[in-house]
Every structure is written in structure tokens, then in C-alpha cells.
Coordinates of C-alpha atoms in Angstrom, one line a residue:
M11 CA 74.4 97.8 9.1
Q12 CA 71.2 99.5 9.8
W13 CA 69.7 97.9 6.7
V14 CA 70.8 94.4 7.8
L15 CA 69.2 95.0 11.2
L16 CA 66.1 96.3 9.5
G17 CA 66.0 93.1 7.4
I18 CA 66.3 90.9 10.5
I19 CA 63.5 92.9 12.2
A20 CA 61.3 92.5 9.1
A21 CA 62.0 88.7 9.1
G22 CA 61.2 88.5 12.8
A23 CA 58.0 90.5 12.3
L24 CA 57.0 88.2 9.4
I25 CA 57.6 85.1 11.6
L26 CA 55.5 86.6 14.4
M27 CA 52.7 87.4 11.9
V28 CA 52.8 83.8 10.8
S29 CA 52.6 82.7 14.4
V30 CA 49.7 85.0 15.0
Q31 CA 47.9 83.5 12.0
R32 CA 48.5 80.0 13.3
A33 CA 47.3 81.1 16.8
Y34 CA 44.1 82.5 15.2
N35 CA 43.6 79.2 13.3
L36 CA 44.2 77.2 16.4
S37 CA 41.4 79.2 18.1
K38 CA 39.0 77.6 15.7
I39 CA 39.6 74.1 16.9
V40 CA 39.7 74.8 20.7
P41 CA 36.5 74.3 22.7
L42 CA 33.9 76.9 22.1
S43 CA 34.1 78.1 25.7
L44 CA 37.8 79.1 25.2
R45 CA 37.6 80.5 21.7
F46 CA 37.3 84.1 22.9
Q47 CA 40.3 83.9 25.2
W48 CA 42.4 82.5 22.4
R49 CA 41.5 85.3 20.1
F50 CA 42.1 87.9 22.8
L51 CA 45.5 86.4 23.4
T52 CA 46.1 86.7 19.7
F53 CA 45.2 90.4 19.9
L54 CA 47.8 90.8 22.7
I55 CA 50.4 89.2 20.6
C56 CA 49.6 91.5 17.7
S57 CA 49.8 94.5 20.0
F58 CA 53.2 93.3 21.3
I59 CA 54.5 92.9 17.8
V60 CA 53.3 96.4 16.8
G61 CA 54.9 97.9 19.9
Y62 CA 58.1 96.0 19.5
C63 CA 58.4 97.0 15.9
G64 CA 57.7 100.6 16.8
Y65 CA 60.5 100.5 19.4
I66 CA 62.9 99.2 16.8
L67 CA 61.9 101.9 14.3
I68 CA 62.3 104.7 16.9
Q69 CA 65.8 103.4 17.7
L70 CA 66.8 103.2 14.1
F71 CA 65.4 106.6 13.0
R72 CA 66.2 108.4 16.3
V73 CA 62.6 109.5 16.8
N74 CA 61.9 111.4 20.1
F75 CA 59.4 109.3 22.1
P76 CA 59.1 108.6 25.8
L77 CA 61.2 105.5 26.0
E78 CA 60.0 104.6 29.5
V79 CA 56.4 104.6 28.5
L80 CA 57.1 102.4 25.5
I81 CA 59.2 100.0 27.5
G82 CA 56.6 99.8 30.2
A83 CA 53.8 99.1 27.6
I84 CA 55.9 96.4 26.0
F85 CA 56.8 94.8 29.3
F86 CA 53.1 94.9 30.4
C87 CA 51.9 93.4 27.2
G88 CA 54.6 90.7 27.3
A89 CA 53.8 89.9 31.0
L90 CA 50.1 89.8 30.2
F91 CA 50.8 87.6 27.2
V92 CA 52.9 85.1 29.2
F93 CA 50.2 85.0 31.9
G94 CA 47.5 84.5 29.4
I95 CA 49.5 81.8 27.7
I96 CA 50.0 80.0 31.0
A97 CA 46.4 80.4 32.2
L98 CA 44.9 79.6 28.9
S99 CA 47.1 76.6 28.3
A100 CA 46.2 75.3 31.8
Q101 CA 42.5 75.8 31.2
T102 CA 42.8 74.2 27.8
L103 CA 44.7 71.2 29.1
H104 CA 42.1 70.8 31.8
Q105 CA 39.3 70.9 29.4
L106 CA 41.2 68.6 27.1
K107 CA 41.6 66.2 29.9
Q108 CA 37.9 66.4 30.7
F109 CA 37.1 66.0 27.0
N110 CA 39.5 63.0 26.9
D111 CA 37.9 61.4 30.0
T112 CA 34.4 62.0 28.5
L113 CA 35.6 60.6 25.2
E114 CA 37.1 57.5 26.9
L115 CA 33.9 57.0 28.8
Q116 CA 31.9 57.3 25.7
V117 CA 34.3 54.9 23.9
Q118 CA 34.0 52.5 26.8
E119 CA 30.2 52.7 26.7
R120 CA 30.2 52.3 22.9
T121 CA 32.6 49.4 23.3
Q122 CA 30.2 47.7 25.7
Q123 CA 27.3 48.4 23.4
L124 CA 29.3 46.9 20.5
E125 CA 30.2 43.9 22.6
A126 CA 26.5 43.5 23.5
I127 CA 25.5 43.8 19.9
N128 CA 28.2 41.4 18.9
L129 CA 27.0 38.9 21.6
S130 CA 23.4 39.3 20.3
L131 CA 24.6 38.7 16.8
T132 CA 26.5 35.6 17.9
H133 CA 23.3 34.3 19.7
S134 CA 21.3 35.1 16.5
Q135 CA 23.8 33.3 14.4
D136 CA 23.6 30.3 16.8
N137 CA 19.8 30.4 16.7
L138 CA 19.9 30.6 12.9
S139 CA 22.3 27.7 12.8
R140 CA 20.1 25.6 15.1
Q141 CA 17.0 26.5 13.1
N142 CA 18.8 25.6 9.9
I143 CA 19.9 22.3 11.3
F144 CA 16.4 21.7 12.6
L145 CA 14.9 22.6 9.3
H146 CA 17.2 20.2 7.4
T147 CA 16.4 17.5 10.0
V148 CA 12.7 18.0 9.6
I149 CA 13.0 18.0 5.8
N150 CA 15.2 14.9 5.8
A151 CA 12.8 13.2 8.1
L152 CA 10.0 13.5 5.5
P153 CA 9.4 10.0 4.0
H154 CA 8.8 11.5 0.5
P155 CA 10.9 13.6 -1.8
F156 CA 10.8 17.4 -0.9
M157 CA 12.4 20.1 -3.1
V158 CA 12.5 23.9 -3.3
I159 CA 12.9 24.9 -7.0
D160 CA 13.7 28.1 -8.8
P161 CA 10.7 28.7 -11.1
D162 CA 12.8 30.4 -13.8
T163 CA 15.8 28.1 -14.1
Y164 CA 14.1 24.9 -12.7
E165 CA 17.2 24.5 -10.5
I166 CA 16.9 22.8 -7.1
D167 CA 17.8 25.1 -4.2
L168 CA 17.0 22.7 -1.4
A169 CA 16.1 19.0 -1.3
N170 CA 15.9 16.3 1.3
T171 CA 17.8 13.0 1.4
V172 CA 14.9 10.9 0.0
A173 CA 14.8 13.1 -3.1
G174 CA 18.3 11.7 -4.0
F175 CA 19.7 15.1 -4.7
A176 CA 23.3 15.9 -4.1
A177 CA 24.6 19.5 -4.2
T178 CA 27.8 18.4 -5.9
Q179 CA 26.1 16.7 -8.9
S180 CA 26.4 18.4 -12.3
S181 CA 22.8 18.7 -13.2
R182 CA 20.7 20.5 -10.6
T183 CA 17.4 20.7 -12.3
C184 CA 14.2 19.0 -11.1
H185 CA 13.5 17.3 -14.5
A186 CA 17.0 15.9 -14.7
L187 CA 16.7 14.5 -11.1
S188 CA 13.1 13.1 -11.5
H189 CA 13.0 12.1 -15.1
G190 CA 16.6 12.0 -16.3
S191 CA 15.6 14.6 -19.0
A192 CA 17.4 17.6 -20.2
L193 CA 14.2 19.5 -20.8
P194 CA 11.2 20.3 -18.5
C195 CA 8.1 18.3 -18.7
Q196 CA 5.6 19.3 -21.4
G197 CA 2.5 18.1 -23.1
H198 CA -1.0 17.2 -22.0
D199 CA 0.1 13.7 -21.0
H200 CA 2.9 14.9 -18.8
P201 CA 2.3 18.5 -17.7
C202 CA 4.9 20.5 -15.8
P203 CA 3.7 21.5 -12.2
I204 CA 6.0 24.5 -12.2
R205 CA 4.5 25.8 -15.5
E206 CA 1.0 25.2 -14.1
I207 CA 1.8 27.2 -10.9
K208 CA 3.3 30.0 -12.9
T209 CA 0.2 30.2 -15.1
S210 CA -2.4 29.9 -12.3
G211 CA -0.5 31.2 -9.3
K212 CA -2.2 28.4 -7.2
S213 CA -1.2 25.1 -5.8
V214 CA -1.4 22.1 -8.0
V215 CA -1.7 18.3 -7.6
M216 CA -1.0 16.0 -10.5
E217 CA 0.3 12.5 -11.2
H218 CA 3.7 11.9 -12.8
V219 CA 6.0 9.0 -13.7
H220 CA 9.3 9.5 -11.9
V221 CA 12.5 7.5 -12.1
N222 CA 14.1 6.6 -8.8
A223 CA 17.8 6.0 -8.0
R224 CA 17.4 2.3 -9.1
K225 CA 16.2 3.5 -12.5
E226 CA 12.7 2.1 -11.7
K227 CA 9.6 3.9 -13.0
R228 CA 7.3 4.9 -10.2
I229 CA 3.9 6.6 -10.3
V230 CA 4.0 9.7 -8.0
E231 CA 1.5 12.3 -6.9
V232 CA 3.2 15.7 -7.1
H233 CA 2.0 18.5 -4.8
G234 CA 3.3 21.9 -5.9
Y235 CA 3.0 25.0 -3.8
P236 CA 4.0 28.6 -4.8
L237 CA 6.1 30.8 -2.6
H238 CA 5.6 34.6 -3.1
D239 CA 7.3 37.7 -1.8
E240 CA 5.4 40.7 -0.2
T241 CA 4.7 42.1 -3.7
G242 CA 3.2 38.9 -5.0
K243 CA 6.1 37.9 -7.1
L244 CA 6.7 34.2 -7.4
L245 CA 10.0 33.4 -5.7
K246 CA 10.2 29.7 -5.3
V247 CA 8.1 26.5 -5.9
I248 CA 7.9 23.8 -3.3
E249 CA 7.3 20.3 -4.6
Y250 CA 6.3 17.3 -2.4
S251 CA 6.1 13.9 -4.2
I252 CA 4.2 10.9 -2.8
D253 CA 4.9 7.4 -4.3
I254 CA 1.5 6.0 -5.2
T255 CA 2.7 3.0 -7.3
E256 CA 1.3 0.5 -4.9
K257 CA -1.9 2.5 -4.5
K258 CA -2.4 2.6 -8.2
Q259 CA -1.7 -1.1 -8.4
T260 CA -4.2 -1.7 -5.7
E261 CA -6.7 0.5 -7.4
T262 CA -6.1 -1.5 -10.6
A263 CA -6.5 -4.8 -8.8
L264 CA -9.7 -3.5 -7.1
L265 CA -11.0 -2.4 -10.5
Q266 CA -10.2 -5.8 -11.9
A267 CA -11.7 -7.5 -8.9
K268 CA -14.8 -5.3 -9.4
V269 CA -15.1 -6.3 -13.0
A270 CA -14.5 -9.9 -12.0
A271 CA -17.2 -9.6 -9.3
E272 CA -19.6 -8.1 -11.7
A273 CA -18.9 -10.8 -14.2
A274 CA -19.3 -13.3 -11.4
N275 CA -22.6 -11.8 -10.5
V276 CA -23.7 -12.1 -14.1
A277 CA -22.5 -15.6 -14.2
K278 CA -24.2 -16.4 -10.9
G279 CA -27.4 -15.0 -12.3
L280 CA -27.1 -17.2 -15.4
F281 CA -26.2 -20.1 -13.1
L282 CA -29.3 -19.6 -11.0
A283 CA -31.4 -19.5 -14.2
N284 CA -29.7 -22.7 -15.4
M285 CA -30.0 -24.3 -12.0
S286 CA -33.7 -23.6 -11.8
H287 CA -34.1 -25.3 -15.2
E288 CA -31.8 -28.2 -14.3
I289 CA -33.7 -28.8 -11.0
R290 CA -37.2 -28.3 -12.5
T291 CA -36.6 -30.7 -15.4
P292 CA -36.0 -33.9 -13.2
L293 CA -38.7 -32.7 -10.7
N294 CA -41.2 -32.4 -13.6
G295 CA -40.3 -35.9 -14.7
I296 CA -40.6 -37.3 -11.2
I297 CA -44.0 -35.6 -10.5
G298 CA -45.3 -36.4 -14.0
M299 CA -44.2 -40.0 -14.1
N300 CA -45.4 -40.6 -10.5
H301 CA -48.8 -39.2 -11.4
L302 CA -49.0 -41.6 -14.4
A303 CA -47.9 -44.5 -12.3
M304 CA -50.6 -43.7 -9.8
Q305 CA -53.2 -43.6 -12.6
T306 CA -52.3 -46.8 -14.5
T307 CA -53.2 -50.4 -13.5
D308 CA -50.7 -51.9 -16.0
D309 CA -47.8 -53.2 -14.0
D310 CA -45.4 -53.0 -17.0
K311 CA -46.2 -49.3 -17.6
R312 CA -46.0 -48.6 -13.8
R313 CA -42.5 -50.2 -13.8
Q314 CA -41.5 -48.1 -16.8
Y315 CA -42.8 -45.0 -15.1
L316 CA -41.0 -45.8 -11.9
N317 CA -37.8 -46.4 -13.8
T318 CA -38.1 -42.9 -15.3
V319 CA -38.8 -41.5 -11.8
Q320 CA -35.6 -43.3 -10.5
S321 CA -33.5 -41.9 -13.3
A322 CA -34.8 -38.4 -12.8
A323 CA -34.3 -38.7 -9.1
E324 CA -30.7 -39.8 -9.6
N325 CA -30.0 -36.9 -11.9
L326 CA -31.5 -34.5 -9.3
L327 CA -29.4 -36.2 -6.6
D328 CA -26.2 -35.7 -8.7
L329 CA -27.1 -32.1 -9.2
L330 CA -27.6 -31.5 -5.5
N331 CA -24.4 -33.3 -4.7
D332 CA -22.5 -31.0 -7.0
I333 CA -24.0 -28.0 -5.2
L334 CA -23.2 -29.4 -1.7
D335 CA -19.7 -30.3 -2.7
F336 CA -19.1 -26.8 -4.1
S337 CA -20.5 -25.2 -1.0
K338 CA -18.2 -27.4 1.2
I339 CA -15.2 -26.4 -0.9
E340 CA -16.1 -22.7 -0.8
A341 CA -16.5 -22.9 3.0
G342 CA -13.2 -24.8 3.4
Q343 CA -15.0 -27.8 5.0
L344 CA -14.2 -30.4 2.4
Q345 CA -11.4 -32.7 3.6
I346 CA -9.2 -35.0 1.6
A347 CA -9.1 -38.5 3.0
P348 CA -6.2 -40.4 1.4
R349 CA -6.1 -44.2 1.6
C350 CA -4.8 -47.1 -0.4
F351 CA -6.9 -48.2 -3.4
N352 CA -6.8 -50.1 -6.6
L353 CA -6.3 -47.6 -9.4
R354 CA -6.9 -50.0 -12.3
R355 CA -10.1 -51.2 -10.9
L356 CA -11.3 -47.6 -10.4
M357 CA -10.5 -46.8 -14.0
E358 CA -12.4 -49.9 -15.2
D359 CA -15.4 -49.0 -13.0
I360 CA -15.5 -45.5 -14.6
M361 CA -15.5 -46.9 -18.1
A362 CA -18.2 -49.4 -17.2
T363 CA -20.3 -46.6 -15.7
Y364 CA -20.4 -44.7 -19.0
A365 CA -20.3 -47.5 -21.4
H366 CA -24.0 -47.5 -22.0
A367 CA -24.2 -43.6 -22.4
A368 CA -21.3 -43.7 -24.9
K369 CA -23.0 -46.4 -26.9
E370 CA -26.2 -44.5 -27.1
R371 CA -24.3 -41.5 -28.5
F372 CA -22.3 -43.7 -30.9
V373 CA -19.1 -42.8 -29.1
A374 CA -16.1 -45.2 -28.9
L375 CA -15.0 -45.2 -25.2
Q376 CA -11.4 -46.4 -24.8
L377 CA -9.1 -46.8 -21.8
N378 CA -5.3 -46.7 -22.2
T379 CA -3.4 -47.6 -19.0
H380 CA 0.4 -47.3 -19.3
A381 CA 2.4 -50.4 -18.5
L382 CA 4.4 -48.5 -15.8
A383 CA 1.2 -47.1 -14.1
P384 CA 0.9 -48.7 -10.6
A385 CA -2.0 -50.9 -9.9
T386 CA -2.5 -49.7 -6.4
V387 CA -1.8 -46.1 -5.2
H388 CA -2.3 -43.9 -2.1
G389 CA -4.8 -41.1 -2.3
D390 CA -8.4 -40.1 -2.0
D391 CA -10.2 -42.5 -4.3
V392 CA -13.6 -40.9 -3.8
R393 CA -12.3 -37.5 -5.1
V394 CA -10.2 -39.0 -7.9
R395 CA -13.3 -40.9 -9.0
Q396 CA -15.4 -37.7 -8.8
I397 CA -12.9 -35.8 -11.0
L398 CA -12.6 -38.5 -13.7
L399 CA -16.3 -39.2 -13.8
N400 CA -17.1 -35.6 -14.3
L401 CA -14.5 -35.2 -17.1
V402 CA -15.5 -38.4 -18.9
S403 CA -19.2 -37.5 -18.6
N404 CA -18.5 -34.1 -20.2
A405 CA -16.4 -35.6 -22.9
I406 CA -19.3 -38.0 -23.9
K407 CA -21.9 -35.3 -23.6
F408 CA -20.1 -32.9 -26.0
T409 CA -19.2 -35.7 -28.5
R410 CA -21.4 -37.4 -31.1
N411 CA -20.3 -40.0 -33.6
G412 CA -16.7 -39.8 -32.3
S413 CA -14.4 -41.2 -29.6
V414 CA -13.4 -40.5 -26.1
Q415 CA -10.0 -41.8 -24.9
V416 CA -9.0 -42.0 -21.2
S417 CA -5.3 -42.6 -20.4
V418 CA -3.1 -42.7 -17.4
R419 CA 0.6 -42.9 -17.1
P420 CA 3.3 -41.9 -14.6
I421 CA 5.4 -38.7 -15.1
H422 CA 9.0 -39.8 -15.8
D423 CA 10.8 -37.2 -13.6
Q424 CA 8.1 -37.3 -10.9
P425 CA 7.4 -41.0 -10.0
D426 CA 4.7 -40.1 -7.4
M427 CA 2.7 -38.0 -9.9
L428 CA 0.2 -39.6 -12.3
Y429 CA -0.8 -37.9 -15.5
F430 CA -4.4 -38.4 -16.7
T431 CA -5.8 -37.3 -20.1
I432 CA -9.4 -37.4 -21.3
T433 CA -9.5 -36.7 -25.1
D434 CA -12.7 -36.3 -27.1
T435 CA -13.5 -35.5 -30.7
G436 CA -16.4 -33.2 -29.8
I437 CA -17.3 -29.6 -30.4
G438 CA -14.2 -28.1 -28.8
I439 CA -13.8 -25.0 -26.7
P440 CA -13.0 -21.5 -28.0
P441 CA -9.6 -20.1 -26.8
E442 CA -11.2 -17.2 -24.9
K443 CA -13.3 -19.7 -22.9
Q444 CA -10.6 -22.3 -22.0
Q445 CA -9.7 -20.6 -18.7
A446 CA -13.2 -19.4 -17.8
I447 CA -14.8 -22.9 -17.9
F448 CA -12.9 -23.7 -14.6
N449 CA -14.5 -20.7 -12.9
S450 CA -17.6 -21.1 -10.7
F451 CA -20.9 -20.8 -12.5
E452 CA -19.1 -20.5 -15.9
Q453 CA -19.9 -22.5 -19.1
A454 CA -18.5 -22.3 -22.6
D455 CA -22.1 -21.7 -23.8
S456 CA -24.3 -19.8 -21.4
S457 CA -26.9 -18.6 -23.9
N458 CA -30.6 -19.4 -23.8
T459 CA -30.2 -21.5 -27.0
R460 CA -27.4 -23.7 -25.6
Q461 CA -27.7 -27.4 -26.7
Y462 CA -26.2 -28.9 -23.6
G463 CA -27.4 -28.8 -20.0
G464 CA -25.4 -28.5 -16.8
T465 CA -24.9 -26.2 -13.9
G466 CA -21.5 -24.9 -14.6
L467 CA -20.1 -26.3 -11.3
G468 CA -18.6 -29.6 -12.5
L469 CA -15.3 -28.3 -13.9
A470 CA -15.0 -25.7 -11.0
I471 CA -15.3 -28.6 -8.5
C472 CA -12.8 -30.7 -10.5
K473 CA -10.3 -27.8 -10.4
Q474 CA -10.7 -27.1 -6.7
L475 CA -10.5 -30.8 -5.8
T476 CA -7.3 -31.1 -7.9
V477 CA -5.8 -28.2 -6.1
L478 CA -6.8 -29.6 -2.7
M479 CA -5.0 -32.8 -3.6
G480 CA -1.8 -30.9 -4.7
G481 CA -2.3 -31.4 -8.4
R482 CA -3.3 -29.3 -11.4
I483 CA -5.7 -29.4 -14.3
W484 CA -5.8 -27.6 -17.7
V485 CA -7.4 -28.0 -21.1
T486 CA -6.2 -27.8 -24.7
S487 CA -8.8 -27.6 -27.4
E488 CA -9.7 -26.6 -30.9
V489 CA -13.2 -25.7 -32.0
G490 CA -14.7 -28.4 -34.1
K491 CA -11.9 -30.9 -33.5
G492 CA -12.2 -31.8 -29.8
S493 CA -10.7 -31.2 -26.4
T494 CA -8.2 -32.8 -24.1
F495 CA -8.4 -32.3 -20.4
H496 CA -5.0 -32.9 -18.6
V497 CA -4.9 -33.8 -14.9
E498 CA -1.8 -34.3 -12.7
L499 CA -2.3 -35.8 -9.3
P500 CA 0.1 -36.9 -6.6
L501 CA -0.8 -40.6 -6.2
P502 CA 2.3 -42.5 -5.0
A503 CA 2.4 -46.3 -5.6
E504 CA 1.4 -48.6 -2.8
S505 CA 2.9 -52.1 -2.8
N506 CA 1.6 -53.4 0.6
Y507 CA -2.1 -53.4 -0.2
E508 CA -4.8 -56.0 -0.1
D509 CA -8.3 -55.0 -1.3
D510 CA -11.5 -56.1 0.2
E511 CA -12.2 -58.8 -2.4
Q512 CA -8.8 -60.4 -1.7
K513 CA -9.4 -60.3 2.1
T514 CA -12.9 -62.0 1.7
S515 CA -11.9 -64.5 -0.9
G516 CA -12.1 -68.1 0.4
Q517 CA -14.1 -67.0 3.5
P518 CA -17.7 -68.2 4.1
P519 CA -20.4 -65.6 3.6
Q520 CA -21.3 -63.6 6.6
P521 CA -24.9 -64.2 8.0
L522 CA -27.5 -61.6 7.3
L523 CA -28.3 -59.1 10.1
Q524 CA -30.9 -60.4 12.5
A525 CA -34.2 -58.5 12.9
L526 CA -33.8 -55.4 15.2
R527 CA -36.1 -53.0 16.9
I528 CA -35.3 -49.6 15.3
L529 CA -36.5 -46.1 16.3
V530 CA -36.4 -43.6 13.4
V531 CA -36.4 -39.9 14.6
D532 CA -37.0 -37.2 12.0
D533 CA -39.2 -34.2 11.8
N534 CA -39.8 -34.8 8.0
S535 CA -42.7 -37.2 7.5
I536 CA -41.5 -38.2 4.0
N537 CA -38.0 -39.2 5.4
R538 CA -39.7 -41.2 8.2
D539 CA -42.0 -43.0 5.7
V540 CA -39.1 -43.8 3.3
A541 CA -36.9 -45.1 6.1
S542 CA -39.7 -47.1 7.6
M543 CA -40.7 -48.8 4.3
I544 CA -37.1 -49.8 3.6
L545 CA -36.4 -51.0 7.1
E546 CA -39.7 -52.8 7.7
Q547 CA -38.8 -55.4 5.1
Q548 CA -36.6 -57.0 7.8
H549 CA -36.9 -55.1 11.1
Q550 CA -39.4 -53.7 13.5
V551 CA -39.7 -50.0 13.1
K552 CA -41.2 -47.1 15.1
T553 CA -41.0 -43.4 14.4
A554 CA -40.8 -40.1 16.3
S555 CA -41.0 -36.5 15.0
D556 CA -38.6 -34.8 17.5
G557 CA -36.2 -35.5 20.3
L558 CA -38.8 -35.2 23.1
E559 CA -41.1 -37.8 21.5
A560 CA -38.1 -40.1 21.0
L561 CA -37.1 -39.8 24.7
A562 CA -40.7 -40.7 25.7
L563 CA -40.7 -43.8 23.5
L564 CA -37.3 -44.8 24.8
A565 CA -38.6 -44.5 28.4
E566 CA -41.4 -47.0 27.6
E567 CA -39.7 -49.5 25.2
Y568 CA -36.3 -51.0 24.4
F569 CA -34.7 -50.4 20.9
D570 CA -31.6 -51.9 19.5
L571 CA -30.9 -49.0 17.2
V572 CA -31.9 -45.3 17.1
L573 CA -31.6 -43.4 13.8
M574 CA -31.5 -39.7 14.9
D575 CA -31.9 -36.6 12.8
V576 CA -29.8 -33.6 13.9
Q577 CA -32.0 -30.5 13.2
M578 CA -35.5 -30.9 14.7
P579 CA -37.9 -28.6 16.5
F580 CA -38.5 -28.7 20.3
M581 CA -35.3 -30.8 20.9
D582 CA -32.6 -31.4 18.4
G583 CA -30.9 -34.8 17.8
L584 CA -27.6 -33.8 19.6
T585 CA -29.3 -32.8 22.8
A586 CA -31.5 -36.0 22.7
T587 CA -28.4 -38.1 22.1
K588 CA -26.6 -36.5 25.1
I589 CA -29.5 -37.3 27.4
I590 CA -29.7 -40.9 26.1
R591 CA -25.9 -41.4 26.7
A592 CA -26.2 -39.9 30.2
A593 CA -29.1 -42.2 31.0
E594 CA -26.9 -45.1 30.1
Q595 CA -24.4 -44.0 32.7
G596 CA -26.8 -43.0 35.5
H597 CA -29.5 -40.7 36.6
D598 CA -27.2 -38.1 38.2
Q599 CA -25.9 -37.0 34.8
I600 CA -29.4 -36.7 33.5
E601 CA -30.2 -34.3 36.3
R602 CA -27.1 -32.2 35.5
L603 CA -28.2 -32.0 31.9

């Protein structure tokens, strides 16, 4: 029995020792300020255990020891242990409560800090989202393609709407989008901007041919910009493309216009040289023959000389008329004046005009008028005559020992259009000159050794007159075999027409104009002399050199007719005429003038 009791005591002592060990371990985790108390309490427990075990051993082995002292020591240690446990537990719980309150306050503060950080992160995310939307809005607002490209893979990371890039498309490379190619650009004719940027590390500007969404080839100016990190490594390449197709077309047109203008200047220089020759030739004839006429006393020779002067003067007048007509056309001041006229009579007059010139050059001049061609038409007969006279004259001039055929017929599907052809068997026109001869100051042969004269304005005037009347003109020719000039003009038939000869037929001749008193006003003395000599054959003529002199004569004498020049010194013809008209209506208006 004693051994059983001893075993139980040993087991209890072992349990107490384990409790002491756990109490000591617990003292390691209590607050530092209570750690000493916990260890002292553990010492008390150990003392209690030792004392209790000693008491048990004394009882078992009947050892003589003061029992009262032992029981008192055990009671005191137990009481002190209980008090220590209660006090220490209370203090520990109090500090644990303070620690818990502090921990809760810290948790609350940390929670508030985390909420503030979370709110700041939310605001930052909102700002980033707004900035991202703003960035995409700005990029999409650009009128030209904009792309951010990976320089290693050539893949597009960012692009605007104009670039035509969709994030869902299978091929995301810049060359596939811009050129429809599986490989990057290469070669001297089509260098790659990204490769140039990777080589130089600088921005580049170059021209490329891109293909847009409609598969149209467009010339673009590519601006490439490198984007580096803080270490200088190339991260991305920014490409901005500007469509310059219209600009290049304009540049090409301007270049062509420059070339044409330079050619026109050369042609104008040749024209001026030819013009000086063409004007000087009849002037030399006029001056020379007039000098001979003044020296001779033979009336027959004088008449011959004056006929030559008349012919040269007519040639000079035709030349000046061409220049004036061309100037009017260029200034837009030439007006078309349509009226009814006899077409067949006009054609016959043209043939009669050049019959003698054709005969002198051994040229057979023929007129073929189609049976369906109307006899009378509505149009500007003066300009039609001018066109046909010029073309027939050229045909005879460039033909020798051949023929010139003039024909006119209606166009079957356009009854109001008449088709004229002037065909010759002359020298012909080279193919490269067939368009140029209709340009101003241009001739098929503009060299110094040319065999045929002319100013180079005749065909240009013909073309512009034809266009003004709503028609067209062109030429077909073969060198050495001849040329055919084709003219289409809107000349509708006119049935209700009675020409001047029909109106005057059967009527008695009108009496000649009676003698008049005429005042000729011109600042050019030659013009005054010519007009006077012509008019004095039947009328009484006086002259004045300007408007003031004319008004003085009108104040002294009566005149039936005043021939007034416009441009004169001191007082021009318009001002003088206004004063004359005002004088006819009363003196008050003269004072106001």
C-alpha cells in the first residue's frame, strides 16, 4: 500500500513539475513588466512542491520532524501562492486589457490609414482612367495615322482610329497595316523608318507609299520618333503619317506648269523675234516703195509702187488684227455676236478670196458643200469667216503643186452641229507638233531657217474662237503627205432669213449722202490728214488735236458730224462728248460738269 501511495505521489509530483515548466514557459510570453512576478510565482510553486513531497516522505518513513513547522510553512507557501496567482492574474488581465485596447486603437488607426490609402488609390485609378480616355480622345482626334510600335517585333501597341488598326485583327504589325506586307520595309527605294531610328537613334522623316482601307496607294510623309527609357534603351517608336498625295500632285502640276511656262517664255521670245521680222518686212516695203513713188515721175511706176504699198499695208493690218484679236481673247473681252447669215455665200466668198493666191502656187482649190448642209444658219459669221480664212490661207501657204479641199456637212446625230474640213497635200505636220501648233506663239517650224512666215497666233486664235463658240478643232497629218484640219461648230439652221440683197432687190437705189460739215478730232496728225483727205472728196472738213480745241471750234461754228478720238491729251474724247451732250440739253448741266 505504501508503494502504491508512493507511486501516486510521484505521479502528482511529475504533474506539478510539468505545470511548473509550463508556468515558466508562460512567463516568457507575458509582458516584460510582469515577467519577474511570474518567475517568482513559479519559484513558490516549486517550494510548495518540495515541501509537500517532504511531508509525504516524512509520513511514509516515520521521520521525526516538527510537524507544526512543516504544516505552517506549507500553508504559508500555499496561501502566498494563491494570493500571487490572484494578484498576478488580475494585473495580467488588466495589462492584457490595456494591450488589447491599444491594439484595437492601433488597428482602428491602421484601418483608417488603409481606407485613406485605398481612397487615394481609387482616386489615382480614376485619374489614370480619365487620363487614358483623354489620351485616346486626343490621339483619335488627330487627322493623320498615329501609331506606337515595338521596335523589335514591329507590333502595334497603340493606334488611333484614322490608322485603321483594330486590336482584334490577326496581323498587328505596322508593315501589314500600312503595306499589306508580311515583311518589314527594306531597300534604298523604300527604307524602314524603324530600322533607321534603331541605327541612328534619332528622329527620321521620309516619304512612303501606303495602302489605305480602300486599297488605294497614297504617298505619305512618315515622321518617326524614338522613345527611350532612363538608361537610353529604345523602348518604343512613335510614327505619325501625313498624306501628301495631293501635295505631290500639286508639286508635279506646278513643275509641269513651270516647264510649260519656261517653254512658253521660249516660244514667246521666238514669237517676238518672228513678230519683229513680220512687222519689219511690210514696213520696209511700205517705206521703200513710198520713197520710190515720191522720186519717180512715171505715173505707171508710181501706181505700181503704190499697189505694193497697199499690199504691204494690208499684210501689216492683218498681222496687227491677229495681235489685237489674241489680246482681246486673252483678256476675256472678245464677245461672240451670233446672227443669221448665208453659209453658202460665206463659203463661196472665202474661196473667191484665195482663188488668185492658190492659182499662183499651182494649187487646186475646191469647195464641197454637202447637199444636207443648210443654206442659212445662226451664228457669228465674222468669227466663222475668220477661222476658215485662216485655215484655208495656211493650207495654201504650206502646199505647192497640189490641192486644197474645203468641205462642210452636218453631223448626222447632232443636226445643229456643222463639220468643216480643210485638207491639203502640203508638207504635213510631225506628230509631236500636232498639239503644240494650237498653243500661243507656237509654230511647227520655229527655226531661223524656216521657209514660211507667220506669227504663230493664227491657229491659237482659231482654237480659242472655236471654243468660245462651243465647238472644237483638231488636226490629222502625215509628214510629206498633207494635213486635214477638222472643225465642229454649233450653227443651227435658220429658215426665216432674208439677206440684204433679197431685201434691196427691186428697190430704187438710195441717193448719195449730201455734203456735210464734219469735225475730225484726233491728236495724231497722220490720222487727221488721212481722214481729211478721204472726207474732203465730198464734205467740208475741219480738224482739232484735242477735246478743248474741238469745244472751241464747236462754240464758233456748226458741224453736222463730229468724229472724236477717245485717248487725247488735255481733254479726252469721252469728257468732250459729255460736255457736248450737256450743252445740247442746257447750260446748267455744263456748269455741273
